[in-house]
Amino acid sequence: MLTATLKSVLARKLRLVLSGLAVVLGVMFVSGSFVLTDTLDRSFKDLFATAYSEVDVEVAVKSKVGQDDPEAARAGTLTAADVAAVESVDGVRTAVGDVVGSARPIGENGKVLTTSGAPRLGIAWRDEGQEEIRDGRGPQRDDEVVISAYLAETGGFQVGEQLSVLTLEPKRTFTVTGIFGYPGDRDSLGGELTTAFTEATAQQLLLGTPGAYSGITVRADEGVSQTVLRDRVQGELGDAYQVKTGEQLAAESADEIGEGLAFFNYVLLGFAGIALFVGVFIILNTFSIIVAQRTRELALLRAMGASRRQMITSVVVEAVVIGLIASVVGLGAGIGVGALLATLFSTFGGGSLHLAGIAVPPSAIISSFAVGLVVTVVAALLPAVRASRIPPVAALREASTPDRPLTRLTVAGGVLTLAGGGLLGFGFADGTLWLIMSGLLVSFVGVALLTPLISRPVVSLIGRLLSWSVPGTLGRRNSARNPRRTAITAAALMVGISLITGVSVVLTSATTSMTKVADTQIKADLIISGESSANGQVGGTFAADRMDRITGTPGVESAFGWYNDGVLVNGERRFATAVTDVPAMERIFGLSAAGGTITDLEDGEIGVDAVSATALNLRQGSTATVQTTKGEQRTYTVAFVLAESRVVDDMLFLPESAVDGFALPQISSAFIKADQGADVADVRKRLEPLFADNPEVSVQDLSSYVRQQAAQLDTVLMMIQVLLALAILIAVLGVVNTLALSVVERTRELGLLRAIGMRRAQVMRMITVESVVISVFGALLGIVVGTALGVAAVRALEDMGITDIGIPWAQLGGYLLISAGIGVVAAILPAIRAARLNVLQAIAHDSA
Amino acid sequence: MGSAAKAVDVWKSYGTGEAAVTALAGVSVEFDRGRFTAIMGPSGSGKSTLMHCLAGLDTIDSGDVWIGGTKVNGLRDKGLTELRRSRVGFIFQQFNLLPTLTAEENITLPSAIGGRKVDRAWFDAVIDAVGLRDRLTHRPTQLSGGQQQRVACARALVARPEVVFADEPTGNLDSRSGAEVLGFLQRSARDFDQTVVMVTHDPNAASYADRVIFLADGQIVRELHHPTAAAVLDTMKVLDGDDRLVVA
């Protein structure tokens, strides 16, 4: 029996390849994710080990609000006296004050250089530091800088050229006197852009305080361990300072990146899971078709005395063989893809991140085989059971088993869809991810079971659009003749399309809501803001003195700006805002008070909006303790509580006097209302020169500001589309698979058609129509299900400010068109195969 | 009156080298217009190959095959398709109909594929001749084997082809259904002047034809005109007695 099974697998290589390919792609995704994240993880560990290789102990000021900003340790600064104190500690060989802060170099096109996540740093140059001059010399004057080789390469800068840099202060221009690299011939440690100033300049520009240091790097005497030295330094300085060993810092940084990578890995695995879920549909369908086609062969085995168990075993063994082969191939391909992506990441993404060697973590191997085998076998179980139910007498019957009624299937589908919808409902209600995920899976299976019933009317409707010719009619009828097969094939496509549609609906609704709020509630004509918000990096703020010049500009009726920072309110981390002109905000944002009056806040007063009032349990007149990043903790009294508003959501207002305690006492955005009848474009032209020295800040009208915010959502959508593309690719394989198997099954029919005069091109058109009908049906299902999912999610997200449902009609139409195109592409190979059939052999073909 | 189809010194072999099998060894034969011809012979005699080559379903090694005034060998796929579509009709032993189409749609399929209009009067005449008037909206699965085969006959005739080729059309039918199909083929030759070429190994079926050609080892060995079943059987026995043949 086993031999017979294996021979049957080998005899039908096409089947092996087609059903295996879906698993190969899924497994490839899984193992690729593991290899990629493992490689990056080890690369980053290397990176931090190098970065801290010449640090035994490092001293910094402890953050008062419990979070360190990696780009600029602005929690507080150290003084030369602190450095001297550390230097005097027994066992310290050297103690050097560091100056590190944010410095954004401006490229030759006048725009600020960006990285994909790595910081843009400014440091004070140390001849004895780990940086090694490659060309030129270190900075000696206040208008000289040296730059990292990676920055020189990115911006195309050379020694002797001018370089402008944004720091805490607006644009300043320096002469590049040298280019430096890092040990091991690295251009950068991990893709960061570094500019090194003289110490005095760095202290002024990066820390805003002459004579200040952001940290102290300590090297130990021979024979003094890092931990011993750390404890001694800590003892000398006291608890206000954070003292850590180099090893500790390297491990902490690596862990932080590792957590990010682990999350990234989960995201990739989630999408791999979707792809594999789609793969289950494909394999199930393939095995079902094959069992149906082999009915007579299997019945013969039964007639000869094979038991039901043996029939099941035979199909499952076939699945195991396919699963094993597919896992091996998928693992191999995944290692390749992971290595390729890691290389791409190090070349384009993270700058010059030095890749640790590509290795295959055990997790990749284990998960590949587990996933490949489980998916294949689970998908084959149902067809296996069906094979075992074939009665021996079927061997004698003319093939073509009558279509079984769909009642049981439909009832099961209905129940599952409802159950899935319920799970989703609960999941959305309290944001439980696993409930949402299992709800999605269950409802997909439920809808898939319902599709055979839906397929009859819908397929015939879609088909009618395409059946203006005889081949078209035949193709349409072919796609309707086996509702289960068409349905599962279409359902596989549905999964990917519905997820994309769901996400599009949510994101479009977010944009719609945003636009609506902007149109109806915000009376600002112009908005001044930095591009920092776009990539989450520091930069794009401006000094408070610009606010006066904005309000003084002709044509400006009123304006306000705000400062932002994280604070601790009653020990809880919150986001705080200080507004330069609260009444102006009240007018421009259309706010009203639920308690107290909205006025500029006096020292010791805070304002809260409805959401944060509830969250922090505050009322007008109640008190709260607030700890800012740099200031002292103090008690504030609530001066006003805002009524619910769609513009202001979960905000806490501090008086302008509190910004001295902010990490960066600069304005991040300003909202401007123009005079009645003033030409907004003119006002904008008058405001722009105020920021000529700050290319990170732009003056925009409201609609382009909203568009810019919305554009960020487009990036999210694009990434999700790319990640779901694999699920769709697998579904396309499913269409190819179904068509190829149908062509084999209908060989004699095709022969007959050719014999009575059907041209090759007509045969191909017939197959193509069938394919397009299946694909468009799948896309329609996906769009309907996805829209329902999206609308449900939007309803659930109402609290998060997504209040208006937006349906991206153009995108949905695009998905339909794409799926029609997918149908055409999927039909190519089966159609060629069908057209090439030898007429004589086809007619003589044994269909059983 | 010329011939509707003819073969001139046709050679055809399968395989190469020592495994080569000669299926047709210099066959020359003409089929007159409006006549019903049966091709007989034991399995392996080359009778099906001859029909396939005449119909342009198979290629030949040498010689010429003509349908009406068209030389079939030398036509490329497009020409062959055109030939099959408008000049030739087919009836196979089994699996003659598309399961997704009704009887009427099956019958008009060749015209529909070719984008031609069906001659309604002719269509009606054919339908009445095969006696399928009340079965036109049925699907093949709702028809008996004999009915299905009569639908196939009607389909072959409705495009008014030069020749109808029938490959063991009664092989899968009981004797009564078979008789209906054969009677129809006979009438279509007599009444509609339709040339019919049928391959069979059933002497009784052959007796419906105007002429019977006997093939053995790829050559035409005997010919009977206006045969009776008994005469056909006798001829087969004689040929069998030749010891050159093994009757299947």
mmCIF file of N, CA, C and O in Angstrom, chain B residues 83-152:
data_model
loop_
_atom_site.group_PDB
_atom_site.id
_atom_site.type_symbol
_atom_site.label_atom_id
_atom_site.label_comp_id
_atom_site.label_asym_id
_atom_site.label_seq_id
_atom_site.Cartn_x
_atom_site.Cartn_y
_atom_site.Cartn_z
ATOM 1 N N LEU B 83 -11.076 23.231 -41.248
ATOM 2 C CA LEU B 83 -11.598 22.058 -41.948
ATOM 3 C C LEU B 83 -12.575 21.305 -41.045
ATOM 4 O O LEU B 83 -13.683 20.962 -41.441
ATOM 5 N N ARG B 84 -12.142 21.062 -39.802
ATOM 6 C CA ARG B 84 -12.973 20.297 -38.866
ATOM 7 C C ARG B 84 -14.255 21.050 -38.559
ATOM 8 O O ARG B 84 -15.310 20.473 -38.368
ATOM 9 N N ARG B 85 -14.110 22.366 -38.540
ATOM 10 C CA ARG B 85 -15.237 23.189 -38.137
ATOM 11 C C ARG B 85 -16.338 23.172 -39.194
ATOM 12 O O ARG B 85 -17.519 23.123 -38.863
ATOM 13 N N SER B 86 -15.955 23.227 -40.461
ATOM 14 C CA SER B 86 -16.994 23.438 -41.472
ATOM 15 C C SER B 86 -17.118 22.308 -42.492
ATOM 16 O O SER B 86 -18.148 22.168 -43.117
ATOM 17 N N ARG B 87 -16.094 21.499 -42.642
ATOM 18 C CA ARG B 87 -16.151 20.523 -43.737
ATOM 19 C C ARG B 87 -16.315 19.090 -43.256
ATOM 20 O O ARG B 87 -16.557 18.199 -44.035
ATOM 21 N N VAL B 88 -16.094 18.876 -41.967
ATOM 22 C CA VAL B 88 -16.074 17.521 -41.434
ATOM 23 C C VAL B 88 -16.951 17.451 -40.187
ATOM 24 O O VAL B 88 -16.970 18.397 -39.407
ATOM 25 N N GLY B 89 -17.695 16.365 -40.059
ATOM 26 C CA GLY B 89 -18.453 16.163 -38.831
ATOM 27 C C GLY B 89 -17.965 14.891 -38.142
ATOM 28 O O GLY B 89 -17.479 13.975 -38.807
ATOM 29 N N PHE B 90 -18.051 14.861 -36.792
ATOM 30 C CA PHE B 90 -17.545 13.700 -36.060
ATOM 31 C C PHE B 90 -18.609 13.073 -35.174
ATOM 32 O O PHE B 90 -19.409 13.773 -34.558
ATOM 33 N N ILE B 91 -18.567 11.746 -35.120
ATOM 34 C CA ILE B 91 -19.345 11.028 -34.109
ATOM 35 C C ILE B 91 -18.379 10.028 -33.474
ATOM 36 O O ILE B 91 -17.744 9.247 -34.191
ATOM 37 N N PHE B 92 -18.221 10.088 -32.152
ATOM 38 C CA PHE B 92 -17.292 9.175 -31.484
ATOM 39 C C PHE B 92 -18.036 8.063 -30.783
ATOM 40 O O PHE B 92 -19.257 8.095 -30.623
ATOM 41 N N GLN B 93 -17.252 7.082 -30.350
ATOM 42 C CA GLN B 93 -17.859 5.935 -29.688
ATOM 43 C C GLN B 93 -18.518 6.350 -28.380
ATOM 44 O O GLN B 93 -19.631 5.980 -28.075
ATOM 45 N N GLN B 94 -17.775 7.112 -27.607
ATOM 46 C CA GLN B 94 -18.352 7.583 -26.350
ATOM 47 C C GLN B 94 -17.865 8.994 -26.078
ATOM 48 O O GLN B 94 -16.978 9.502 -26.737
ATOM 49 N N PHE B 95 -18.478 9.578 -25.101
ATOM 50 C CA PHE B 95 -18.164 10.946 -24.737
ATOM 51 C C PHE B 95 -18.200 11.878 -25.930
ATOM 52 O O PHE B 95 -17.192 12.343 -26.420
ATOM 53 N N ASN B 96 -19.386 12.095 -26.386
ATOM 54 C CA ASN B 96 -19.592 12.901 -27.576
ATOM 55 C C ASN B 96 -20.118 14.290 -27.269
ATOM 56 O O ASN B 96 -20.113 15.132 -28.141
ATOM 57 N N LEU B 97 -20.587 14.482 -26.033
ATOM 58 C CA LEU B 97 -21.295 15.731 -25.739
ATOM 59 C C LEU B 97 -20.653 16.460 -24.565
ATOM 60 O O LEU B 97 -20.022 15.847 -23.711
ATOM 61 N N LEU B 98 -20.839 17.768 -24.564
ATOM 62 C CA LEU B 98 -20.355 18.558 -23.430
ATOM 63 C C LEU B 98 -21.415 18.541 -22.341
ATOM 64 O O LEU B 98 -22.558 18.912 -22.585
ATOM 65 N N PRO B 99 -21.034 18.141 -21.127
ATOM 66 C CA PRO B 99 -22.040 17.983 -20.069
ATOM 67 C C PRO B 99 -22.690 19.291 -19.646
ATOM 68 O O PRO B 99 -23.784 19.278 -19.083
ATOM 69 N N THR B 100 -22.029 20.424 -19.903
ATOM 70 C CA THR B 100 -22.599 21.690 -19.414
ATOM 71 C C THR B 100 -23.642 22.258 -20.371
ATOM 72 O O THR B 100 -24.328 23.212 -20.023
ATOM 73 N N LEU B 101 -23.746 21.706 -21.570
ATOM 74 C CA LEU B 101 -24.643 22.288 -22.563
ATOM 75 C C LEU B 101 -25.888 21.422 -22.752
ATOM 76 O O LEU B 101 -25.841 20.209 -22.553
ATOM 77 N N THR B 102 -26.982 22.060 -23.153
ATOM 78 C CA THR B 102 -28.193 21.305 -23.457
ATOM 79 C C THR B 102 -28.010 20.603 -24.804
ATOM 80 O O THR B 102 -27.045 20.866 -25.524
ATOM 81 N N ALA B 103 -28.956 19.721 -25.121
ATOM 82 C CA ALA B 103 -28.878 18.989 -26.381
ATOM 83 C C ALA B 103 -28.807 19.968 -27.550
ATOM 84 O O ALA B 103 -27.959 19.850 -28.431
ATOM 85 N N GLU B 104 -29.680 20.949 -27.535
ATOM 86 C CA GLU B 104 -29.689 21.903 -28.659
ATOM 87 C C GLU B 104 -28.369 22.660 -28.745
ATOM 88 O O GLU B 104 -27.805 22.834 -29.813
ATOM 89 N N GLU B 105 -27.854 23.087 -27.564
ATOM 90 C CA GLU B 105 -26.591 23.831 -27.585
ATOM 91 C C GLU B 105 -25.448 22.960 -28.079
ATOM 92 O O GLU B 105 -24.550 23.427 -28.779
ATOM 93 N N ASN B 106 -25.487 21.682 -27.714
ATOM 94 C CA ASN B 106 -24.478 20.766 -28.213
ATOM 95 C C ASN B 106 -24.550 20.643 -29.729
ATOM 96 O O ASN B 106 -23.527 20.616 -30.407
ATOM 97 N N ILE B 107 -25.775 20.585 -30.237
ATOM 98 C CA ILE B 107 -25.949 20.394 -31.684
ATOM 99 C C ILE B 107 -25.454 21.616 -32.451
ATOM 100 O O ILE B 107 -24.796 21.515 -33.478
ATOM 101 N N THR B 108 -25.721 22.799 -31.920
ATOM 102 C CA THR B 108 -25.344 24.013 -32.649
ATOM 103 C C THR B 108 -23.924 24.481 -32.300
ATOM 104 O O THR B 108 -23.469 25.492 -32.820
ATOM 105 N N LEU B 109 -23.258 23.718 -31.429
ATOM 106 C CA LEU B 109 -21.931 24.164 -30.966
ATOM 107 C C LEU B 109 -20.928 24.436 -32.101
ATOM 108 O O LEU B 109 -20.284 25.489 -32.109
ATOM 109 N N PRO B 110 -20.791 23.526 -33.084
ATOM 110 C CA PRO B 110 -19.809 23.796 -34.139
ATOM 111 C C PRO B 110 -20.102 25.105 -34.866
ATOM 112 O O PRO B 110 -19.187 25.874 -35.148
ATOM 113 N N SER B 111 -21.374 25.381 -35.140
ATOM 114 C CA SER B 111 -21.719 26.641 -35.792
ATOM 115 C C SER B 111 -21.386 27.806 -34.882
ATOM 116 O O SER B 111 -20.829 28.820 -35.313
ATOM 117 N N ALA B 112 -21.715 27.632 -33.595
ATOM 118 C CA ALA B 112 -21.468 28.723 -32.642
ATOM 119 C C ALA B 112 -19.976 29.010 -32.518
ATOM 120 O O ALA B 112 -19.553 30.165 -32.494
ATOM 121 N N ILE B 113 -19.184 27.939 -32.454
ATOM 122 C CA ILE B 113 -17.737 28.134 -32.352
ATOM 123 C C ILE B 113 -17.221 28.881 -33.569
ATOM 124 O O ILE B 113 -16.371 29.761 -33.465
ATOM 125 N N GLY B 114 -17.773 28.529 -34.737
ATOM 126 C CA GLY B 114 -17.316 29.164 -35.965
ATOM 127 C C GLY B 114 -17.980 30.498 -36.228
ATOM 128 O O GLY B 114 -17.663 31.175 -37.190
ATOM 129 N N GLY B 115 -18.917 30.879 -35.333
ATOM 130 C CA GLY B 115 -19.593 32.152 -35.498
ATOM 131 C C GLY B 115 -20.526 32.171 -36.699
ATOM 132 O O GLY B 115 -20.752 33.219 -37.296
ATOM 133 N N ARG B 116 -21.036 31.006 -37.086
ATOM 134 C CA ARG B 116 -21.970 30.961 -38.220
ATOM 135 C C ARG B 116 -23.403 30.820 -37.712
ATOM 136 O O ARG B 116 -23.637 30.334 -36.608
ATOM 137 N N LYS B 117 -24.340 31.237 -38.555
ATOM 138 C CA LYS B 117 -25.741 31.091 -38.186
ATOM 139 C C LYS B 117 -26.216 29.684 -38.539
ATOM 140 O O LYS B 117 -25.750 29.093 -39.516
ATOM 141 N N VAL B 118 -27.111 29.192 -37.719
ATOM 142 C CA VAL B 118 -27.654 27.867 -37.996
ATOM 143 C C VAL B 118 -28.808 28.017 -38.979
ATOM 144 O O VAL B 118 -29.652 28.892 -38.829
ATOM 145 N N ASP B 119 -28.814 27.157 -39.996
ATOM 146 C CA ASP B 119 -29.924 27.130 -40.955
ATOM 147 C C ASP B 119 -31.105 26.448 -40.262
ATOM 148 O O ASP B 119 -31.104 25.236 -40.049
ATOM 149 N N ARG B 120 -32.100 27.261 -39.848
ATOM 150 C CA ARG B 120 -33.164 26.716 -38.991
ATOM 151 C C ARG B 120 -33.937 25.585 -39.675
ATOM 152 O O ARG B 120 -34.302 24.596 -39.054
ATOM 153 N N ALA B 121 -34.233 25.765 -40.984
ATOM 154 C CA ALA B 121 -35.019 24.754 -41.692
ATOM 155 C C ALA B 121 -34.266 23.424 -41.701
ATOM 156 O O ALA B 121 -34.828 22.356 -41.424
ATOM 157 N N TRP B 122 -32.983 23.510 -41.992
ATOM 158 C CA TRP B 122 -32.139 22.323 -42.006
ATOM 159 C C TRP B 122 -32.055 21.719 -40.605
ATOM 160 O O TRP B 122 -32.166 20.507 -40.415
ATOM 161 N N PHE B 123 -31.882 22.580 -39.625
ATOM 162 C CA PHE B 123 -31.820 22.147 -38.228
ATOM 163 C C PHE B 123 -33.077 21.344 -37.873
ATOM 164 O O PHE B 123 -33.012 20.242 -37.337
ATOM 165 N N ASP B 124 -34.261 21.931 -38.264
ATOM 166 C CA ASP B 124 -35.511 21.252 -37.953
ATOM 167 C C ASP B 124 -35.588 19.899 -38.650
ATOM 168 O O ASP B 124 -36.016 18.905 -38.057
ATOM 169 N N ALA B 125 -35.144 19.885 -39.908
ATOM 170 C CA ALA B 125 -35.184 18.634 -40.659
ATOM 171 C C ALA B 125 -34.337 17.573 -39.955
ATOM 172 O O ALA B 125 -34.759 16.415 -39.783
ATOM 173 N N VAL B 126 -33.148 17.961 -39.532
ATOM 174 C CA VAL B 126 -32.242 17.011 -38.865
ATOM 175 C C VAL B 126 -32.847 16.544 -37.543
ATOM 176 O O VAL B 126 -32.837 15.350 -37.224
ATOM 177 N N ILE B 127 -33.386 17.502 -36.777
ATOM 178 C CA ILE B 127 -33.946 17.163 -35.468
ATOM 179 C C ILE B 127 -35.085 16.155 -35.628
ATOM 180 O O ILE B 127 -35.183 15.172 -34.893
ATOM 181 N N ASP B 128 -35.943 16.424 -36.636
ATOM 182 C CA ASP B 128 -37.045 15.490 -36.843
ATOM 183 C C ASP B 128 -36.521 14.130 -37.281
ATOM 184 O O ASP B 128 -37.037 13.093 -36.877
ATOM 185 N N ALA B 129 -35.476 14.143 -38.093
ATOM 186 C CA ALA B 129 -34.920 12.882 -38.564
ATOM 187 C C ALA B 129 -34.368 12.052 -37.405
ATOM 188 O O ALA B 129 -34.505 10.828 -37.382
ATOM 189 N N VAL B 130 -33.717 12.707 -36.424
ATOM 190 C CA VAL B 130 -33.174 11.950 -35.284
ATOM 191 C C VAL B 130 -34.219 11.773 -34.185
ATOM 192 O O VAL B 130 -33.973 11.060 -33.212
ATOM 193 N N GLY B 131 -35.365 12.442 -34.349
ATOM 194 C CA GLY B 131 -36.439 12.276 -33.381
ATOM 195 C C GLY B 131 -36.105 12.830 -32.000
ATOM 196 O O GLY B 131 -36.333 12.190 -30.979
ATOM 197 N N LEU B 132 -35.556 14.035 -31.937
ATOM 198 C CA LEU B 132 -35.147 14.608 -30.645
ATOM 199 C C LEU B 132 -35.905 15.879 -30.298
ATOM 200 O O LEU B 132 -35.515 16.598 -29.386
ATOM 201 N N ARG B 133 -36.975 16.132 -31.044
ATOM 202 C CA ARG B 133 -37.692 17.386 -30.881
ATOM 203 C C ARG B 133 -37.993 17.700 -29.415
ATOM 204 O O ARG B 133 -37.794 18.822 -28.949
ATOM 205 N N ASP B 134 -38.449 16.710 -28.662
ATOM 206 C CA ASP B 134 -38.865 16.983 -27.277
ATOM 207 C C ASP B 134 -37.712 16.839 -26.276
ATOM 208 O O ASP B 134 -37.914 16.832 -25.073
ATOM 209 N N ARG B 135 -36.491 16.694 -26.760
ATOM 210 C CA ARG B 135 -35.364 16.505 -25.841
ATOM 211 C C ARG B 135 -34.345 17.652 -25.934
ATOM 212 O O ARG B 135 -33.284 17.593 -25.340
ATOM 213 N N LEU B 136 -34.709 18.685 -26.690
ATOM 214 C CA LEU B 136 -33.698 19.707 -27.009
ATOM 215 C C LEU B 136 -33.169 20.458 -25.793
ATOM 216 O O LEU B 136 -32.029 20.902 -25.767
ATOM 217 N N THR B 137 -34.004 20.625 -24.752
ATOM 218 C CA THR B 137 -33.556 21.418 -23.602
ATOM 219 C C THR B 137 -32.917 20.554 -22.524
ATOM 220 O O THR B 137 -32.545 21.049 -21.475
ATOM 221 N N HIS B 138 -32.806 19.242 -22.799
ATOM 222 C CA HIS B 138 -32.228 18.364 -21.786
ATOM 223 C C HIS B 138 -30.701 18.429 -21.798
ATOM 224 O O HIS B 138 -30.086 18.645 -22.818
ATOM 225 N N ARG B 139 -30.129 18.191 -20.618
ATOM 226 C CA ARG B 139 -28.674 18.059 -20.516
ATOM 227 C C ARG B 139 -28.289 16.615 -20.821
ATOM 228 O O ARG B 139 -29.094 15.713 -20.594
ATOM 229 N N PRO B 140 -27.068 16.368 -21.268
ATOM 230 C CA PRO B 140 -26.641 14.998 -21.599
ATOM 231 C C PRO B 140 -26.931 13.980 -20.492
ATOM 232 O O PRO B 140 -27.338 12.855 -20.785
ATOM 233 N N THR B 141 -26.747 14.404 -19.223
ATOM 234 C CA THR B 141 -26.971 13.440 -18.138
ATOM 235 C C THR B 141 -28.433 13.003 -18.040
ATOM 236 O O THR B 141 -28.744 11.991 -17.433
ATOM 237 N N GLN B 142 -29.328 13.802 -18.659
ATOM 238 C CA GLN B 142 -30.757 13.461 -18.597
ATOM 239 C C GLN B 142 -31.184 12.625 -19.803
ATOM 240 O O GLN B 142 -32.352 12.335 -19.967
ATOM 241 N N LEU B 143 -30.228 12.289 -20.660
ATOM 242 C CA LEU B 143 -30.543 11.538 -21.876
ATOM 243 C C LEU B 143 -29.975 10.121 -21.778
ATOM 244 O O LEU B 143 -28.966 9.893 -21.125
ATOM 245 N N SER B 144 -30.648 9.192 -22.492
ATOM 246 C CA SER B 144 -30.117 7.826 -22.541
ATOM 247 C C SER B 144 -28.916 7.800 -23.488
ATOM 248 O O SER B 144 -28.679 8.755 -24.234
ATOM 249 N N GLY B 145 -28.196 6.691 -23.462
ATOM 250 C CA GLY B 145 -27.017 6.570 -24.317
ATOM 251 C C GLY B 145 -27.379 6.735 -25.787
ATOM 252 O O GLY B 145 -26.687 7.433 -26.538
ATOM 253 N N GLY B 146 -28.486 6.099 -26.194
ATOM 254 C CA GLY B 146 -28.895 6.198 -27.593
ATOM 255 C C GLY B 146 -29.255 7.625 -27.968
ATOM 256 O O GLY B 146 -28.879 8.117 -29.031
ATOM 257 N N GLN B 147 -29.965 8.285 -27.064
ATOM 258 C CA GLN B 147 -30.344 9.686 -27.323
ATOM 259 C C GLN B 147 -29.112 10.566 -27.437
ATOM 260 O O GLN B 147 -29.016 11.422 -28.309
ATOM 261 N N GLN B 148 -28.154 10.313 -26.522
ATOM 262 C CA GLN B 148 -26.920 11.109 -26.565
ATOM 263 C C GLN B 148 -26.237 10.940 -27.919
ATOM 264 O O GLN B 148 -25.773 11.903 -28.524
ATOM 265 N N GLN B 149 -26.204 9.679 -28.389
ATOM 266 C CA GLN B 149 -25.506 9.429 -29.645
ATOM 267 C C GLN B 149 -26.271 10.056 -30.819
ATOM 268 O O GLN B 149 -25.655 10.509 -31.778
ATOM 269 N N ARG B 150 -27.605 10.111 -30.710
ATOM 270 C CA ARG B 150 -28.368 10.748 -31.785
ATOM 271 C C ARG B 150 -28.139 12.263 -31.768
ATOM 272 O O ARG B 150 -28.106 12.901 -32.823
ATOM 273 N N VAL B 151 -27.958 12.812 -30.555
ATOM 274 C CA VAL B 151 -27.610 14.239 -30.478
ATOM 275 C C VAL B 151 -26.284 14.464 -31.193
ATOM 276 O O VAL B 151 -26.120 15.417 -31.976
ATOM 277 N N ALA B 152 -25.339 13.547 -30.955
ATOM 278 C CA ALA B 152 -24.030 13.672 -31.595
ATOM 279 C C ALA B 152 -24.176 13.586 -33.116
ATOM 280 O O ALA B 152 -23.513 14.324 -33.853
#
